Short mmCIF file of C-alpha atoms in Angstrom, two decimals:
data_model
loop_
_atom_site.label_atom_id
_atom_site.label_comp_id
_atom_site.label_asym_id
_atom_site.label_seq_id
_atom_site.Cartn_x
_atom_site.Cartn_y
_atom_site.Cartn_z
CA UNK M 3 -39.27 4.83 -8.32
CA UNK M 4 -36.20 3.95 -6.23
CA UNK M 5 -32.97 5.87 -6.62
CA UNK M 6 -31.35 2.91 -8.38
CA UNK M 7 -34.33 2.39 -10.64
CA UNK M 8 -34.38 6.08 -11.37
CA UNK M 9 -30.73 6.07 -12.37
CA UNK M 10 -31.32 3.03 -14.58
CA UNK M 11 -34.25 4.79 -16.21
CA UNK M 12 -32.14 7.87 -16.86
CA UNK M 13 -29.27 5.78 -18.21
CA UNK M 14 -31.57 3.91 -20.54
CA UNK M 15 -33.06 7.15 -21.79
CA UNK M 16 -29.62 8.58 -22.50
CA UNK M 17 -28.68 5.36 -24.28
CA UNK M 18 -31.72 5.60 -26.55
CA UNK M 19 -31.04 9.26 -27.22
CA UNK M 20 -27.43 8.45 -28.04
CA UNK M 21 -28.47 5.64 -30.35
CA UNK M 22 -30.87 7.93 -32.20
CA UNK M 23 -28.19 10.57 -32.62
CA UNK M 24 -25.72 8.05 -33.94
CA UNK M 25 -28.29 6.67 -36.38
CA UNK M 26 -29.04 10.15 -37.67
CA UNK M 27 -25.35 10.86 -38.10
CA UNK M 28 -24.89 7.61 -40.00
CA UNK M 29 -27.80 8.42 -42.36
CA UNK M 30 -26.50 11.94 -42.92
CA UNK M 31 -22.94 11.04 -43.77
CA UNK M 32 -23.50 7.68 -45.31
CA UNK M 33 -20.66 6.20 -43.26
CA UNK M 34 -20.51 3.80 -40.34
CA UNK M 35 -17.89 2.77 -37.83
CA UNK M 36 -15.74 -0.03 -39.23
CA UNK M 37 -16.24 -3.44 -37.70
CA UNK M 38 -13.59 -4.27 -35.09
CA UNK M 39 -10.68 -6.26 -36.39
CA UNK M 40 -10.93 -9.72 -34.78
CA UNK M 41 -7.16 -10.00 -34.99
CA UNK M 42 -6.60 -6.82 -32.94
CA UNK M 43 -5.99 -7.16 -29.23
CA UNK M 44 -8.57 -6.02 -26.71
CA UNK M 45 -7.27 -2.86 -25.06
CA UNK M 46 -8.40 -2.11 -21.51
CA UNK M 47 -8.02 1.30 -19.87
CA UNK M 48 -7.13 1.06 -16.18
CA UNK M 49 -7.08 4.02 -13.80
CA UNK M 50 -4.79 3.71 -10.79
CA UNK M 51 -2.81 5.93 -8.45
CA UNK M 52 -0.47 3.16 -7.26
CA UNK M 53 3.19 4.09 -7.69
CA UNK M 54 5.02 2.16 -10.38
CA UNK M 55 1.84 0.32 -11.35
CA UNK M 56 3.11 0.23 -14.93
CA UNK M 57 5.78 -2.23 -13.80
CA UNK M 58 3.08 -4.61 -12.58
CA UNK M 59 0.86 -4.21 -15.63
CA UNK M 60 3.78 -4.82 -17.99
CA UNK M 61 3.99 -8.39 -16.70
CA UNK M 62 0.37 -8.97 -17.74
CA UNK M 63 0.82 -7.31 -21.11
CA UNK M 64 3.84 -9.43 -21.95
CA UNK M 65 1.97 -12.64 -21.12
CA UNK M 66 -1.36 -11.60 -22.70
CA UNK M 67 -0.84 -10.17 -26.19
CA UNK M 68 -4.58 -10.48 -26.91
CA UNK M 69 -5.60 -8.37 -23.88
CA UNK M 70 -3.49 -5.29 -23.45
CA UNK M 71 -3.90 -2.92 -20.50
CA UNK M 72 -3.13 0.78 -20.67
CA UNK M 73 -2.59 2.61 -17.37
CA UNK M 74 -3.86 6.10 -16.66
CA UNK M 75 -2.41 7.39 -13.38
CA UNK M 76 -3.39 11.04 -13.70
CA UNK M 77 -5.78 10.91 -10.72
CA UNK M 78 -4.66 10.40 -7.14
CA UNK M 79 -6.47 8.23 -4.61
CA UNK M 80 -8.32 11.23 -3.20
CA UNK M 81 -9.49 12.41 -6.60
CA UNK M 82 -10.32 9.27 -8.48
CA UNK M 83 -13.90 8.87 -7.26
CA UNK M 84 -14.86 12.39 -8.37
CA UNK M 85 -13.27 11.75 -11.76
CA UNK M 86 -15.11 8.46 -12.13
CA UNK M 87 -18.43 10.17 -11.34
CA UNK M 88 -17.71 12.82 -13.96
CA UNK M 89 -16.63 10.21 -16.50
CA UNK M 90 -19.80 8.22 -15.90
CA UNK M 91 -21.92 11.25 -16.70
CA UNK M 92 -19.92 11.73 -19.88
CA UNK M 93 -20.15 8.07 -20.86
CA UNK M 94 -16.40 7.63 -20.96
CA UNK M 95 -15.56 5.50 -17.96
CA UNK M 96 -12.38 3.42 -18.13
CA UNK M 97 -12.73 -0.36 -18.23
CA UNK M 98 -11.31 -0.74 -14.73
CA UNK M 99 -10.21 1.46 -11.88
CA UNK M 100 -8.42 1.31 -8.59
CA UNK M 101 -10.74 2.50 -5.79
CA UNK M 102 -10.64 2.93 -2.03
CA UNK M 103 -12.97 0.79 0.03
CA UNK M 104 -14.61 3.79 1.67
CA UNK M 105 -15.73 5.14 -1.71
CA UNK M 106 -16.93 1.84 -3.18
CA UNK M 107 -20.58 2.32 -2.00
CA UNK M 108 -20.64 5.64 -3.86
CA UNK M 109 -19.61 3.84 -7.04
CA UNK M 110 -22.17 1.09 -6.50
CA UNK M 111 -25.18 3.34 -5.95
CA UNK M 112 -24.14 5.44 -8.95
CA UNK M 113 -23.94 2.26 -11.05
CA UNK M 114 -20.27 2.65 -11.89
CA UNK M 115 -18.92 -0.50 -10.22
CA UNK M 116 -20.12 -3.62 -11.97
CA UNK M 117 -20.87 -7.03 -10.46
CA UNK M 118 -17.65 -9.07 -10.35
CA UNK M 119 -19.09 -12.08 -8.55
CA UNK M 120 -18.19 -14.30 -11.50
CA UNK M 121 -14.53 -13.44 -11.00
CA UNK M 122 -14.54 -13.75 -7.22
CA UNK M 123 -16.48 -17.02 -7.35
CA UNK M 124 -15.80 -19.09 -4.27
CA UNK M 125 -12.79 -17.07 -3.14
CA UNK M 126 -14.28 -15.97 0.19
CA UNK M 127 -12.23 -18.50 2.15
CA UNK M 128 -9.11 -17.30 0.32
CA UNK M 129 -9.71 -13.63 1.08
CA UNK M 130 -9.02 -11.68 4.27
CA UNK M 131 -12.31 -11.14 6.07
CA UNK M 132 -12.14 -7.31 6.28
CA UNK M 133 -11.50 -7.02 2.53
CA UNK M 134 -14.30 -9.42 1.59
CA UNK M 135 -16.78 -7.59 3.80
CA UNK M 136 -15.82 -4.18 2.41
CA UNK M 137 -16.34 -5.23 -1.22
CA UNK M 138 -19.46 -7.38 -0.93
CA UNK M 139 -22.98 -5.95 -0.61
CA UNK M 140 -26.10 -8.05 -0.52
CA UNK M 141 -24.10 -11.10 -1.52
CA UNK M 142 -22.71 -9.39 -4.64
CA UNK M 143 -19.00 -8.66 -5.13
CA UNK M 144 -18.44 -5.19 -6.53
CA UNK M 145 -14.63 -5.10 -6.47
CA UNK M 146 -11.71 -7.49 -6.43
CA UNK M 147 -10.04 -6.60 -3.12
CA UNK M 148 -6.38 -5.72 -3.27
CA UNK M 149 -5.21 -5.35 0.30
CA UNK M 150 -6.18 -4.74 3.88
CA UNK M 151 -4.95 -2.00 6.18
CA UNK M 152 -4.67 -3.18 9.77
CA UNK M 153 -4.26 -0.25 12.16
CA UNK M 154 -0.90 -0.04 13.95
CA UNK M 155 0.86 2.29 16.35
CA UNK M 156 4.36 3.13 15.13
CA UNK M 157 6.72 4.52 17.77
CA UNK M 158 10.37 5.52 18.12
CA UNK M 159 12.05 2.80 20.17
CA UNK M 160 15.06 4.98 21.04
CA UNK M 161 12.93 7.75 22.57
CA UNK M 162 10.72 5.34 24.49
CA UNK M 163 13.78 3.46 25.82
CA UNK M 164 15.47 6.68 26.94
CA UNK M 165 12.38 7.64 28.95
CA UNK M 166 11.75 4.15 30.29
CA UNK M 167 8.41 3.94 28.49
CA UNK M 168 6.75 0.78 27.29
CA UNK M 169 4.53 0.98 24.19
CA UNK M 170 1.02 1.81 25.46
CA UNK M 171 -1.54 -0.99 25.35
CA UNK M 172 -4.48 1.08 26.60
CA UNK M 173 -5.64 4.60 25.82
CA UNK M 174 -4.96 5.58 29.45
CA UNK M 175 -1.34 4.46 29.00
CA UNK M 176 -1.19 6.34 25.71
CA UNK M 177 -2.28 9.56 27.43
CA UNK M 178 0.27 9.05 30.19
CA UNK M 179 3.05 8.46 27.63
CA UNK M 180 2.05 11.73 25.94
CA UNK M 181 2.43 13.56 29.26
CA UNK M 182 5.81 12.00 30.04
CA UNK M 183 7.23 12.81 26.60
CA UNK M 184 5.96 16.37 26.69
CA UNK M 185 7.26 16.93 30.23
CA UNK M 186 10.69 15.60 29.31
CA UNK M 187 11.09 17.77 26.22
CA UNK M 188 8.79 20.72 25.44
CA UNK M 189 9.74 20.43 21.77
CA UNK M 190 8.57 16.82 21.45
CA UNK M 191 5.12 15.29 21.17
CA UNK M 192 3.95 11.71 21.26
CA UNK M 193 1.49 12.44 18.45
CA UNK M 194 -0.71 14.95 16.71
CA UNK M 195 -4.49 15.23 16.46
CA UNK M 196 -4.97 16.22 12.81
CA UNK M 197 -8.16 17.85 11.62
CA UNK M 198 -7.44 16.80 8.04
CA UNK M 199 -7.44 13.05 8.68
CA UNK M 200 -11.08 12.01 9.00
CA UNK M 201 -10.07 8.50 7.98
CA UNK M 202 -8.01 8.17 11.16
CA UNK M 203 -10.75 9.53 13.41
CA UNK M 204 -13.36 7.30 11.75
CA UNK M 205 -11.13 4.27 12.34
CA UNK M 206 -10.68 5.23 15.99
CA UNK M 207 -14.44 5.65 16.35
CA UNK M 208 -14.97 2.23 14.76
CA UNK M 209 -12.56 0.72 17.26
CA UNK M 210 -14.63 2.26 20.06
CA UNK M 211 -17.79 0.70 18.62
CA UNK M 212 -18.99 3.47 16.30
CA UNK M 213 -20.59 2.85 12.92
CA UNK M 214 -20.95 6.12 11.03
CA UNK M 215 -23.18 4.71 8.30
CA UNK M 216 -25.44 1.67 8.28
CA UNK M 217 -28.14 0.34 5.98
CA UNK M 218 -30.92 -2.13 6.73
CA UNK M 219 -31.78 -2.68 3.08
CA UNK M 220 -34.49 -0.04 3.10
CA UNK M 221 -32.90 3.08 4.48
CA UNK M 222 -29.69 4.55 5.78
CA UNK M 223 -28.77 5.50 9.32
CA UNK M 224 -26.04 7.98 10.20
CA UNK M 225 -24.40 8.00 13.63
CA UNK M 226 -21.36 10.24 13.33
CA UNK M 227 -22.05 11.95 16.65
CA UNK M 228 -22.97 8.78 18.51
CA UNK M 229 -21.62 7.77 21.90
CA UNK M 230 -18.55 5.94 20.56
CA UNK M 231 -17.43 8.86 18.41
CA UNK M 232 -18.04 11.35 21.22
CA UNK M 233 -15.97 9.16 23.54
CA UNK M 234 -13.06 9.37 21.09
CA UNK M 235 -13.59 13.10 20.54
CA UNK M 236 -13.64 13.83 24.27
CA UNK M 237 -10.47 11.77 24.78
CA UNK M 238 -8.51 13.74 22.19
CA UNK M 239 -10.07 17.00 23.36
CA UNK M 240 -8.55 16.31 26.75
CA UNK M 241 -5.07 15.68 25.31
CA UNK M 242 -5.25 18.80 23.16
CA UNK M 243 -6.46 20.93 26.07
CA UNK M 244 -3.60 19.60 28.21
CA UNK M 245 -1.19 20.56 25.47
CA UNK M 246 0.40 17.10 25.41
CA UNK M 247 -0.33 16.39 21.73
CA UNK M 248 0.22 18.61 18.71
CA UNK M 249 -2.54 19.64 16.30
CA UNK M 250 -0.61 19.82 13.03
CA UNK M 251 -2.19 18.21 10.02
CA UNK M 252 -0.74 15.01 8.63
CA UNK M 253 0.96 14.69 5.24
CA UNK M 254 1.83 18.40 5.28
CA UNK M 255 5.36 19.82 5.07
CA UNK M 256 5.10 20.67 8.80
CA UNK M 257 4.18 17.09 9.63
CA UNK M 258 6.88 15.68 7.37
CA UNK M 259 9.49 17.85 9.08
CA UNK M 260 8.21 16.83 12.53
CA UNK M 261 8.55 13.14 11.70
CA UNK M 262 12.01 13.73 10.30
CA UNK M 263 13.42 15.79 13.18
CA UNK M 264 11.84 13.82 16.02
CA UNK M 265 9.21 16.37 17.05
CA UNK M 266 6.69 13.55 16.62
CA UNK M 267 7.81 10.21 18.03
CA UNK M 268 4.85 8.03 17.10
CA UNK M 269 2.12 7.70 14.48
CA UNK M 270 -1.26 6.03 14.54
CA UNK M 271 -1.02 4.54 11.07
CA UNK M 272 -1.56 1.25 9.32
CA UNK M 273 0.40 -1.51 7.64
CA UNK M 274 1.14 0.80 4.71
CA UNK M 275 2.90 3.40 6.89
CA UNK M 276 6.60 2.33 6.77
CA UNK M 277 7.32 3.66 3.25
CA UNK M 278 5.86 7.05 4.23
CA UNK M 279 7.95 7.24 7.41
CA UNK M 280 11.01 6.19 5.45
CA UNK M 281 10.35 8.83 2.82
CA UNK M 282 10.31 11.56 5.46
CA UNK M 283 12.83 10.23 7.96
CA UNK M 284 15.22 7.86 6.16
CA UNK M 285 17.90 8.28 8.83
CA UNK M 286 15.64 6.68 11.45
CA UNK M 287 15.56 3.27 9.76
CA UNK M 288 15.51 0.55 12.39
CA UNK M 289 14.39 2.94 15.15
CA UNK M 290 10.64 2.43 14.65
CA UNK M 291 8.52 -0.44 15.85
CA UNK M 292 4.89 -1.27 15.15
CA UNK M 293 2.50 -2.55 17.81
CA UNK M 294 -1.24 -3.00 18.15
CA UNK M 295 -3.04 0.27 18.75
CA UNK M 296 -4.06 1.02 22.36
CA UNK M 297 -7.35 -0.49 23.46
CA UNK M 298 -10.44 0.71 25.33
CA UNK M 299 -11.45 -2.76 26.46
CA UNK M 300 -9.75 -6.12 27.13
CA UNK M 301 -11.30 -7.53 23.93
CA UNK M 302 -9.08 -6.16 21.16
CA UNK M 303 -10.57 -4.18 18.28
CA UNK M 304 -9.26 -2.14 15.36
CA UNK M 305 -10.90 0.07 12.76
CA UNK M 306 -10.46 0.26 9.01
CA UNK M 307 -7.90 2.79 7.87
CA UNK M 308 -7.56 2.63 4.13
CA UNK M 309 -7.46 -0.29 1.75
CA UNK M 310 -8.31 -0.52 -1.91
CA UNK M 311 -9.51 -2.80 -4.66
CA UNK M 312 -10.21 -2.92 -8.38
CA UNK M 313 -13.61 -2.31 -9.94
CA UNK M 314 -14.78 -3.25 -13.40
CA UNK M 315 -16.96 -0.44 -14.65
CA UNK M 316 -20.44 -0.79 -16.06
CA UNK M 317 -19.43 0.96 -19.28
CA UNK M 318 -16.67 -1.43 -20.32
CA UNK M 319 -17.21 -3.19 -23.63
CA UNK M 320 -14.99 -6.03 -22.44
CA UNK M 321 -16.31 -7.09 -19.02
CA UNK M 322 -14.99 -10.64 -19.22
CA UNK M 323 -11.43 -9.56 -20.05
CA UNK M 324 -11.60 -6.77 -17.47
CA UNK M 325 -12.65 -9.19 -14.72
CA UNK M 326 -9.87 -11.57 -15.74
CA UNK M 327 -7.27 -8.82 -15.44
CA UNK M 328 -8.67 -7.54 -12.13
CA UNK M 329 -8.46 -11.01 -10.62
CA UNK M 330 -4.92 -11.54 -11.89
CA UNK M 331 -3.82 -8.13 -10.63
CA UNK M 332 -4.89 -8.82 -7.06
CA UNK M 333 -4.48 -12.54 -6.57
CA UNK M 334 -1.69 -13.90 -8.78
CA UNK M 335 1.71 -14.47 -7.14
CA UNK M 336 3.56 -12.67 -9.94
CA UNK M 337 1.41 -9.54 -9.61
CA UNK M 338 1.62 -9.49 -5.81
CA UNK M 339 5.39 -9.99 -5.91
CA UNK M 340 5.70 -7.10 -8.35
CA UNK M 341 3.46 -4.93 -6.18
CA UNK M 342 5.66 -5.56 -3.16
CA UNK M 343 8.82 -4.90 -5.16
CA UNK M 344 7.63 -1.66 -6.76
CA UNK M 345 5.08 -0.33 -4.25
CA UNK M 346 3.71 -1.61 -0.93
CA UNK M 347 0.85 -3.96 -0.25
CA UNK M 348 -0.50 -6.30 2.42
CA UNK M 349 -2.55 -8.51 0.11
CA UNK M 350 -6.11 -9.51 0.81
CA UNK M 351 -5.53 -12.74 -1.11
CA UNK M 352 -4.39 -15.03 1.69
CA UNK M 353 -2.19 -17.18 -0.55
CA UNK M 354 -0.38 -13.99 -1.54
CA UNK M 355 0.82 -13.61 2.03
CA UNK M 356 2.91 -16.77 1.67
CA UNK M 357 5.27 -15.39 -0.95
CA UNK M 358 8.93 -15.01 0.01
CA UNK M 359 8.89 -11.20 0.01
CA UNK M 360 6.44 -11.19 2.91
CA UNK M 361 8.38 -13.63 5.08
CA UNK M 362 10.63 -10.82 6.30
CA UNK M 363 9.73 -7.28 7.43
CA UNK M 364 9.99 -4.17 5.24
CA UNK M 365 13.59 -2.97 5.02
CA UNK M 366 12.73 0.14 7.05
CA UNK M 367 11.40 -2.10 9.85
CA UNK M 368 14.21 -4.62 9.58
CA UNK M 369 14.47 -5.05 13.35
CA UNK M 370 10.88 -6.28 13.63
CA UNK M 371 10.78 -9.84 12.38
CA UNK M 372 7.10 -10.32 13.33
CA UNK M 373 5.83 -7.30 11.36
CA UNK M 374 3.56 -9.20 8.99
CA UNK M 375 2.48 -11.66 11.67
CA UNK M 376 1.28 -8.62 13.60
CA UNK M 377 -0.62 -7.37 10.54
CA UNK M 378 -2.35 -10.72 10.09
CA UNK M 379 -3.31 -10.84 13.78
CA UNK M 380 -4.87 -7.37 13.66
CA UNK M 381 -6.85 -8.33 10.54
CA UNK M 382 -8.54 -11.01 12.62
CA UNK M 383 -10.10 -8.52 15.03
CA UNK M 384 -10.70 -5.60 12.67
CA UNK M 385 -14.35 -4.66 13.12
CA UNK M 386 -16.86 -4.93 10.24
CA UNK M 387 -17.51 -1.52 8.72
CA UNK M 388 -20.22 -0.15 6.43
CA UNK M 389 -19.25 2.92 4.47
CA UNK M 390 -21.96 5.27 3.25
CA UNK M 391 -22.72 6.74 -0.17
CA UNK M 392 -21.22 10.16 0.63
CA UNK M 393 -18.03 9.38 2.52
CA UNK M 394 -15.96 11.99 0.70
CA UNK M 395 -18.48 14.67 1.62
CA UNK M 396 -18.52 13.47 5.22
CA UNK M 397 -14.74 13.49 5.48
CA UNK M 398 -14.57 17.02 4.06
CA UNK M 399 -17.23 18.14 6.51
CA UNK M 400 -15.26 16.56 9.38
CA UNK M 401 -12.07 18.34 8.38
CA UNK M 402 -13.83 21.70 8.19
CA UNK M 403 -15.72 21.30 11.47
CA UNK M 404 -12.78 20.01 13.51
CA UNK M 405 -10.45 22.60 12.04
CA UNK M 406 -12.88 25.31 13.14
CA UNK M 407 -13.16 23.74 16.60
CA UNK M 408 -9.38 23.79 16.95
CA UNK M 409 -9.17 27.42 15.90
CA UNK M 410 -12.09 28.65 18.01
CA UNK M 411 -11.66 26.43 21.05
CA UNK M 412 -15.12 24.87 20.73
CA UNK M 413 -15.62 21.21 21.47
CA UNK M 414 -14.83 18.35 19.14
CA UNK M 415 -18.10 16.71 20.17
CA UNK M 416 -20.03 19.73 18.90
CA UNK M 417 -18.04 19.51 15.66
CA UNK M 418 -19.26 15.94 15.22
CA UNK M 419 -22.85 17.15 15.55
CA UNK M 420 -22.19 19.62 12.74
CA UNK M 421 -20.81 16.80 10.59
CA UNK M 422 -23.77 14.57 11.42
CA UNK M 423 -26.28 17.20 10.37
CA UNK M 424 -24.48 18.10 7.15
CA UNK M 425 -24.08 14.46 6.08
CA UNK M 426 -27.74 13.67 6.74
CA UNK M 427 -28.87 16.79 4.90
CA UNK M 428 -26.66 15.97 1.90
CA UNK M 429 -27.94 12.39 1.71
CA UNK M 430 -31.54 13.59 1.90
CA UNK M 431 -30.91 16.15 -0.84
CA UNK M 432 -29.55 13.36 -3.06
CA UNK M 433 -32.64 11.26 -2.50
CA UNK M 434 -31.36 8.68 -0.07
CA UNK M 435 -33.85 7.57 2.56
CA UNK M 436 -32.27 8.42 5.91
CA UNK M 437 -33.67 7.43 9.24
#
């Protein structure tokens, strides 16, 4: 019995057991659940970590009195997959949920994300290629994509101008810029190599040609310590050993202070980065510029660093209404406009990129009129990526192994081998066929 078939068998057995228990309860008490009131609105529960998402949902609720959506934002983006897995076991999944692309395969193989092909229909030509590829498996759409996350290098224009530096276009130039900045001011770094940001390293490995997980329809392959990843690891090992980049973790108070006070003068981020820079360094508005990340080869490439969509869960009692809301949330002009006003998004729905709010750069990047043109251009050469069924485990393993390498002085390449072995062992223990 395959893993999927096994899970279906287990689910069916639990369903029968639950039905029997309910029947017994009904016979014992002589009562039954009242029939739903046909005049009552359908109420959908939607889990999301997006800031101010209630403002977006309120537009839907006002226009759709028969389908009301209630937001639960108690779980953050890094926690929501674990909570969905726990809710599935308990039989209390929400109707819909926001999810990250890298965790979608986990939700598919655990039969949490339902087929939304009916909603997506023939929208492939209207959807950014990276987002379509990350939400479609075997020709089936398992999420309505929300946005894409083209990788960008953000740098301080004032510091670069003072030192006569041009933004690096190759990784050799990037290394040289790190040396120049460090030599000029021992308190300043071009960047940091963070052990806690596996998503960044994975994206850099993808750019170099790495594919950490792949599936041929029969079995999985894992290549976390392959040549491309080792090339990236060795490159950053060299910069760390030279002492020309920092090793502080991102999103920490130390990192936030370093961005604010100019200790760090660039960031390998993505299109969603400006609000985070602004939050930590509001006084530097207008001093940052985004460019394409440095390249290994003349043919440009970028990895996938983030991105999210909306899944309809397999336990919803209102799949049609849930799919309708998910499509509206991620493709309608009014929802996208509200998202941009109250949060930040680079929509995967191509028509959404034509709205007025995206015809000028974010306020924090007001000096860069081509900001969104740059994002669209990077989308075009973002490499296809397959995420595996245990990405969260792999990212945790990466953080632990690289953190230990930094503290002990062992090689980053050896740390990747540790991650490779742990990920393969975990997949095998869960019953996945791994080559």
